[in-house]
Amino acid sequence: MNINEKLSTLKYNKDKESHLTVDNEICKQCNDRVCTHICPADVYEWSEETDSLIIRYENCLECGACKIACDKKNIKWRYPSCEHGVKFKNG
Ligand code: SF4
Ligand code: SF4
């Protein structure tokens, strides 16, 4: 089963507010932006146009890898509020 097939077994209930927040001023100074490479769900994308980090939190798999990988400790991470976030379709 490839990653896209695995992702298709999940469903998402979008929270009203992001459970992932960053200080964008710190992200502006970040050279490698590892969050944009490590996330299996492509949640993070750097926008040259707005000079800011786009965070598609509604796609988050809640694996926690980004929080560990950010060497600036700039990702404030919590679980989505009750009944929100990711679940298995058949779970
Ligand atoms: S790795 Fe951390 S500091 Fe760098 S862009 Fe991502 S969240 Fe911002
Ligand atoms: S917790 Fe995992 S899936 Fe969610 S944004 Fe971080 S790396 Fe991506």
Coordinates of C-alpha atoms and ligand atoms in Angstrom, one line a residue:
M1 CA 0.0 0.0 0.0
N2 CA 1.6 3.3 -1.0
I3 CA 1.2 6.6 1.0
N4 CA -1.7 7.9 -1.1
E5 CA -3.6 4.6 -0.6
K6 CA -2.9 4.9 3.2
L7 CA -4.1 8.5 3.3
S8 CA -7.3 7.5 1.6
T9 CA -8.2 5.4 4.6
L10 CA -8.5 8.5 6.8
K11 CA -11.1 11.2 7.3
Y12 CA -10.7 14.6 8.7
N13 CA -13.0 16.8 10.8
K14 CA -11.6 20.4 10.5
D15 CA -11.3 22.3 13.7
K16 CA -12.2 26.0 13.7
E17 CA -8.7 27.0 14.8
S18 CA -5.3 25.6 13.9
H19 CA -3.7 23.3 16.5
L20 CA -0.3 24.2 14.9
T21 CA 1.1 27.7 15.3
V22 CA 4.4 29.3 14.6
D23 CA 6.1 32.6 14.9
N24 CA 6.5 33.6 11.3
E25 CA 9.4 36.0 12.1
I26 CA 11.4 33.0 13.2
C27 CA 10.4 31.1 10.0
K28 CA 11.6 34.0 7.9
Q29 CA 15.1 33.5 9.3
C30 CA 15.0 29.7 8.9
N31 CA 17.4 28.3 6.2
D32 CA 16.3 24.8 5.6
R33 CA 12.6 24.9 6.6
V34 CA 12.6 21.2 7.4
C35 CA 8.9 21.3 8.2
T36 CA 8.2 21.7 4.5
H37 CA 10.1 18.4 3.8
I38 CA 9.4 16.2 6.7
C39 CA 5.6 16.3 6.9
P40 CA 4.0 13.2 5.3
A41 CA 0.8 15.2 4.7
D42 CA 2.4 18.3 3.1
V43 CA 0.8 20.5 5.8
Y44 CA 3.6 23.1 5.5
E45 CA 4.5 25.2 2.5
W46 CA 6.7 28.3 2.3
S47 CA 5.1 31.2 0.3
E48 CA 7.6 33.5 -1.4
E49 CA 4.7 35.7 -2.4
T50 CA 3.6 36.5 1.2
D51 CA 6.9 35.7 2.9
S52 CA 5.1 33.4 5.3
L53 CA 4.5 29.8 6.2
I54 CA 1.2 28.3 4.9
I55 CA -0.1 25.7 7.4
R56 CA -2.8 23.4 6.1
Y57 CA -3.6 22.1 9.6
E58 CA -6.8 20.4 8.5
N59 CA -4.6 17.7 6.8
C60 CA -2.5 17.0 9.8
L61 CA -2.0 13.3 10.7
E62 CA -1.1 14.2 14.3
C63 CA 2.2 12.3 14.1
G64 CA 4.3 15.0 15.9
A65 CA 7.3 14.8 13.6
C66 CA 7.3 18.5 12.7
K67 CA 7.5 19.6 16.3
I68 CA 10.6 17.3 16.8
A69 CA 12.2 18.3 13.5
C70 CA 12.0 22.1 13.9
D71 CA 15.4 22.9 15.3
K72 CA 14.2 26.4 16.3
K73 CA 11.5 24.8 18.5
N74 CA 9.1 27.2 16.8
I75 CA 6.0 24.9 16.4
K76 CA 3.5 25.1 19.1
W77 CA 1.7 21.8 18.8
R78 CA -1.4 20.5 20.5
Y79 CA -4.1 17.9 19.6
P80 CA -7.2 19.3 17.9
S81 CA -10.1 19.9 20.2
C82 CA -12.6 17.1 21.0
E83 CA -14.1 15.3 18.0
H84 CA -11.9 17.2 15.5
G85 CA -8.8 16.1 13.7
V86 CA -8.0 12.8 11.9
K87 CA -9.7 9.4 12.2
F88 CA -9.8 6.1 10.4
K89 CA -12.8 5.9 8.0
N90 CA -13.6 2.5 9.3
G91 CA -12.5 3.1 12.9
Ligands
SF4_1 S1 11.4 24.4 10.5 FE1 10.5 25.6 12.2 S2 11.4 27.7 12.0 FE2 11.8 26.6 10.1 S3 10.1 27.2 8.7 FE3 9.5 25.3 9.8 S4 8.3 26.0 11.6 FE4 9.5 27.7 10.9
SF4_2 S1 2.1 16.4 13.2 FE1 2.9 15.2 11.4 S2 1.2 15.3 9.9 FE2 0.9 16.9 11.4 S3 1.9 18.7 10.5 FE3 3.4 17.7 11.9 S4 4.6 16.4 10.6 FE4 2.7 17.0 9.5

